Amino acid sequence: GQNIDQPTEMTATEGAIVQINCTYQTSGFNGLFWYQQHAGEAPTFLSYNVLDGLEEKGRFSSFLSRSKGYSYLLLKELQMKDSASYLCAVRDSNYQLIWGAGTKLIIKP
Amino acid sequence: ETGVTQTPRHLVMGMTNKKSLKCEQHLGHNAMYWYKQSAKKPLELMFVYNFKEQTENNSVPSRFSPECPNSSHLFLHLHTLQPEDSALYLCASSQDGGSGANVLTFGAGSRLTVL
């Protein structure tokens, strides 16, 4: 079966750095997505990786290793507004999106 | 209005009621989706419409009935639901259902409670 694993919950301190990991086992690979979802709000697109390596977008970076079936989302200079759930999703060989259950990130002052 | 708009935001219904969820997108996208989001579970894809044609039905019970009258509007008709159907129902759209980056734009969801 197809599976996406990510930690259920993480806690970090304002101003610090946090890395949210995502491992996947899917039938084929056609890209990996990260979405952010604040409580009671719509998920919003953060990043898309299809080739190995690091993609940087301001305070957020996303890394992909296809050979290891692994990605991480790196958040720097954490702010209270970064408290949210972070969803990892992989597109398989049929271009179907397989979703993880999300990581709830709690930022403490 | 811009983005993806869902109404109602909250809905409480009994098991014998009939209600509908509405989704509207103002992005000029050609694909629209219904997802179910339950606590601590992955998003479950329910239905996909691409250029108004249903292209995906992920073994969803017949008590959920989608309707896509045009590429901007999507409905989810609800009938004789069960308490386990209580969840957040998310609508999303994308440029198309094809093989590009195909980023999804989500609505804020309709929180459904079935009594």
Short mmCIF file of C-alpha atoms in Angstrom, two decimals:
data_model
loop_
_atom_site.label_atom_id
_atom_site.label_comp_id
_atom_site.label_asym_id
_atom_site.label_seq_id
_atom_site.Cartn_x
_atom_site.Cartn_y
_atom_site.Cartn_z
CA GLY A 1 0.00 0.00 0.00
CA GLN A 2 0.94 3.64 -0.26
CA ASN A 3 1.97 5.50 2.84
CA ILE A 4 3.16 8.91 3.99
CA ASP A 5 4.65 9.24 7.48
CA GLN A 6 5.16 12.47 9.36
CA PRO A 7 5.28 13.23 13.10
CA THR A 8 1.91 13.95 14.68
CA GLU A 9 3.04 16.93 16.70
CA MET A 10 6.15 19.04 17.29
CA THR A 11 6.95 21.90 19.62
CA ALA A 12 9.53 24.63 19.02
CA THR A 13 10.50 27.99 20.42
CA GLU A 14 9.94 31.37 18.81
CA GLY A 15 13.05 32.46 16.90
CA ALA A 16 14.40 28.92 16.60
CA ILE A 17 14.62 26.49 13.66
CA VAL A 18 12.48 23.39 13.23
CA GLN A 19 12.63 20.55 10.72
CA ILE A 20 9.50 18.55 9.89
CA ASN A 21 10.24 15.20 8.26
CA CYS A 22 8.15 13.27 5.77
CA THR A 23 8.90 9.76 4.52
CA TYR A 24 6.93 8.09 1.79
CA GLN A 25 6.34 4.75 0.11
CA THR A 26 4.33 5.23 -3.05
CA SER A 27 3.76 3.61 -6.42
CA GLY A 28 5.98 5.90 -8.41
CA PHE A 29 6.79 9.54 -7.78
CA ASN A 30 5.74 12.69 -9.60
CA GLY A 31 6.41 15.39 -7.07
CA LEU A 32 6.07 16.20 -3.38
CA PHE A 33 4.06 19.05 -1.91
CA TRP A 34 3.99 20.81 1.44
CA TYR A 35 0.88 22.70 2.57
CA GLN A 36 0.28 24.80 5.69
CA GLN A 37 -3.08 24.75 7.45
CA HIS A 38 -3.94 27.09 10.31
CA ALA A 39 -6.72 25.89 12.60
CA GLY A 40 -10.11 26.48 11.00
CA GLU A 41 -8.59 27.69 7.75
CA ALA A 42 -7.85 26.40 4.26
CA PRO A 43 -4.63 24.52 3.56
CA THR A 44 -2.31 26.78 1.57
CA PHE A 45 0.49 25.72 -0.76
CA LEU A 46 4.04 26.13 0.54
CA SER A 47 6.40 24.21 -1.74
CA TYR A 48 6.78 21.68 -4.53
CA ASN A 49 9.81 19.42 -5.07
CA VAL A 50 10.22 17.09 -8.01
CA LEU A 51 14.03 16.93 -8.22
CA ASP A 52 16.47 16.10 -5.43
CA GLY A 53 17.83 18.96 -3.42
CA LEU A 54 16.85 21.98 -1.45
CA GLU A 55 14.31 24.62 -2.50
CA GLU A 56 14.45 27.83 -0.48
CA LYS A 57 11.64 30.34 -0.16
CA GLY A 58 12.34 32.99 2.43
CA ARG A 59 12.20 31.49 5.93
CA PHE A 60 10.92 28.15 4.57
CA SER A 61 12.97 25.52 2.73
CA SER A 62 12.01 22.08 1.47
CA PHE A 63 14.37 19.21 0.76
CA LEU A 64 13.84 16.06 -1.26
CA SER A 65 15.75 12.79 -1.61
CA ARG A 66 13.93 10.49 -4.02
CA SER A 67 16.30 7.59 -3.46
CA LYS A 68 15.52 7.66 0.28
CA GLY A 69 11.81 8.45 -0.08
CA TYR A 70 12.36 11.41 2.22
CA SER A 71 11.61 15.08 2.45
CA TYR A 72 11.78 17.72 5.12
CA LEU A 73 10.38 21.20 5.59
CA LEU A 74 12.73 23.57 7.39
CA LEU A 75 11.32 26.64 9.10
CA LYS A 76 13.78 29.28 10.27
CA GLU A 77 13.35 32.26 12.63
CA LEU A 78 10.10 30.81 13.90
CA GLN A 79 7.24 33.20 14.55
CA MET A 80 4.09 32.61 16.58
CA LYS A 81 2.07 32.74 13.34
CA ASP A 82 3.90 29.59 12.16
CA SER A 83 1.81 27.58 14.63
CA ALA A 84 -0.19 25.42 12.22
CA SER A 85 -0.44 21.95 10.77
CA TYR A 86 1.94 21.07 7.94
CA LEU A 87 0.73 18.55 5.38
CA CYS A 88 3.02 16.48 3.18
CA ALA A 89 1.61 14.99 -0.03
CA VAL A 90 3.18 12.89 -2.78
CA ARG A 91 1.89 12.47 -6.32
CA ASP A 92 2.20 8.88 -7.46
CA SER A 93 2.68 7.36 -10.90
CA ASN A 94 -1.03 7.88 -11.67
CA TYR A 95 -0.76 11.54 -10.62
CA GLN A 96 -2.90 10.81 -7.57
CA LEU A 97 -2.05 12.79 -4.44
CA ILE A 98 -1.26 10.68 -1.38
CA TRP A 99 -1.49 12.70 1.83
CA GLY A 100 0.14 12.40 5.21
CA ALA A 101 -1.93 12.98 8.34
CA GLY A 102 -0.15 16.28 8.99
CA THR A 103 2.22 17.58 11.66
CA LYS A 104 0.82 20.01 14.21
CA LEU A 105 3.53 22.54 15.03
CA ILE A 106 3.24 24.42 18.31
CA ILE A 107 5.39 27.51 18.77
CA LYS A 108 6.12 28.65 22.31
CA PRO A 109 7.35 32.12 23.28
CA GLU B 1 -14.35 37.67 -4.50
CA THR B 2 -11.19 35.73 -5.09
CA GLY B 3 -10.03 32.21 -4.33
CA VAL B 4 -12.27 29.34 -3.32
CA THR B 5 -15.39 30.05 -1.28
CA GLN B 6 -17.35 27.39 0.59
CA THR B 7 -20.79 27.70 2.18
CA PRO B 8 -21.99 27.04 4.75
CA ARG B 9 -18.95 27.12 7.03
CA HIS B 10 -20.78 25.10 9.68
CA LEU B 11 -23.67 22.67 9.32
CA VAL B 12 -25.48 20.51 11.86
CA MET B 13 -27.91 17.98 10.51
CA GLY B 14 -29.88 14.96 11.60
CA MET B 15 -29.48 11.61 9.93
CA THR B 16 -32.70 12.00 7.97
CA ASN B 17 -32.03 15.51 6.66
CA LYS B 18 -31.04 16.52 3.15
CA LYS B 19 -28.58 19.37 2.80
CA SER B 20 -26.03 20.64 0.29
CA LEU B 21 -22.55 22.10 0.50
CA LYS B 22 -21.57 24.70 -2.07
CA CYS B 23 -18.17 25.60 -3.48
CA GLU B 24 -17.31 28.41 -5.85
CA GLN B 25 -13.95 29.29 -7.36
CA HIS B 26 -12.99 32.56 -9.02
CA LEU B 27 -9.59 31.47 -10.30
CA GLY B 28 -10.47 30.29 -13.79
CA HIS B 29 -9.45 26.73 -12.87
CA ASN B 30 -10.77 23.71 -14.73
CA ALA B 31 -10.54 21.02 -12.05
CA MET B 32 -12.46 20.90 -8.77
CA TYR B 33 -12.24 18.46 -5.88
CA TRP B 34 -14.06 17.39 -2.73
CA TYR B 35 -11.95 16.15 0.18
CA LYS B 36 -12.95 14.86 3.61
CA GLN B 37 -10.70 15.85 6.52
CA SER B 38 -11.05 14.01 9.83
CA ALA B 39 -8.95 14.70 12.90
CA LYS B 40 -5.47 13.19 12.76
CA LYS B 41 -6.18 11.42 9.47
CA PRO B 42 -4.89 12.10 5.95
CA LEU B 43 -7.07 14.02 3.56
CA GLU B 44 -9.44 11.65 1.77
CA LEU B 45 -10.18 12.45 -1.85
CA MET B 46 -13.88 11.98 -2.57
CA PHE B 47 -14.59 13.34 -6.04
CA VAL B 48 -12.76 15.06 -8.88
CA TYR B 49 -14.25 17.02 -11.75
CA ASN B 50 -12.08 17.99 -14.70
CA PHE B 51 -13.67 20.33 -17.24
CA LYS B 52 -17.07 19.57 -15.61
CA GLU B 53 -16.70 15.82 -16.10
CA GLN B 54 -16.40 13.56 -13.07
CA THR B 55 -13.07 11.79 -13.35
CA GLU B 56 -12.75 10.32 -9.87
CA ASN B 57 -15.12 8.72 -7.38
CA ASN B 58 -13.13 7.08 -4.62
CA SER B 59 -15.72 4.51 -3.53
CA VAL B 60 -17.74 7.18 -1.78
CA PRO B 61 -21.10 6.04 -0.33
CA SER B 62 -24.12 7.06 -2.39
CA ARG B 63 -25.40 9.24 0.46
CA PHE B 64 -22.87 11.76 -0.90
CA SER B 65 -23.81 13.04 -4.34
CA PRO B 66 -21.68 15.59 -6.19
CA GLU B 67 -22.85 18.03 -8.83
CA CYS B 68 -20.73 20.26 -11.06
CA PRO B 69 -22.96 22.50 -13.20
CA ASN B 70 -20.01 24.51 -14.58
CA SER B 71 -16.29 24.80 -14.03
CA SER B 72 -16.75 27.46 -11.30
CA HIS B 73 -19.27 25.71 -9.08
CA LEU B 74 -19.30 22.42 -7.22
CA PHE B 75 -21.93 21.02 -4.89
CA LEU B 76 -22.00 18.11 -2.49
CA HIS B 77 -25.53 16.90 -1.78
CA LEU B 78 -25.95 15.08 1.53
CA HIS B 79 -28.71 12.61 2.35
CA THR B 80 -29.28 10.20 5.27
CA LEU B 81 -25.79 10.68 6.64
CA GLN B 82 -24.27 8.76 9.53
CA PRO B 83 -22.56 10.23 12.63
CA GLU B 84 -19.20 8.98 11.29
CA ASP B 85 -19.64 11.36 8.36
CA SER B 86 -19.02 14.27 10.73
CA ALA B 87 -15.86 15.95 9.44
CA LEU B 88 -14.48 19.00 7.66
CA TYR B 89 -15.31 18.91 3.96
CA LEU B 90 -12.81 20.78 1.85
CA CYS B 91 -13.28 21.94 -1.69
CA ALA B 92 -10.24 22.62 -3.86
CA SER B 93 -9.51 23.69 -7.41
CA SER B 94 -6.52 23.51 -9.72
CA GLN B 95 -5.64 24.67 -13.18
CA ASP B 96 -6.47 21.22 -14.50
CA GLY B 97 -6.28 17.61 -13.37
CA GLY B 98 -3.22 16.88 -15.44
CA SER B 99 0.44 16.26 -14.99
CA GLY B 100 1.80 19.73 -14.32
CA ALA B 101 2.68 21.03 -10.89
CA ASN B 102 -1.08 21.23 -10.39
CA VAL B 103 -1.11 23.16 -7.13
CA LEU B 104 -4.41 22.92 -5.27
CA THR B 105 -6.18 26.00 -3.93
CA PHE B 106 -8.45 25.06 -1.05
CA GLY B 107 -11.50 26.63 0.46
CA ALA B 108 -11.76 27.05 4.23
CA GLY B 109 -14.09 24.07 4.47
CA SER B 110 -17.56 23.23 5.71
CA ARG B 111 -17.59 21.74 9.22
CA LEU B 112 -20.33 19.09 9.22
CA THR B 113 -21.82 17.56 12.36
CA VAL B 114 -24.29 14.70 11.98
CA LEU B 115 -26.44 14.02 15.04
#
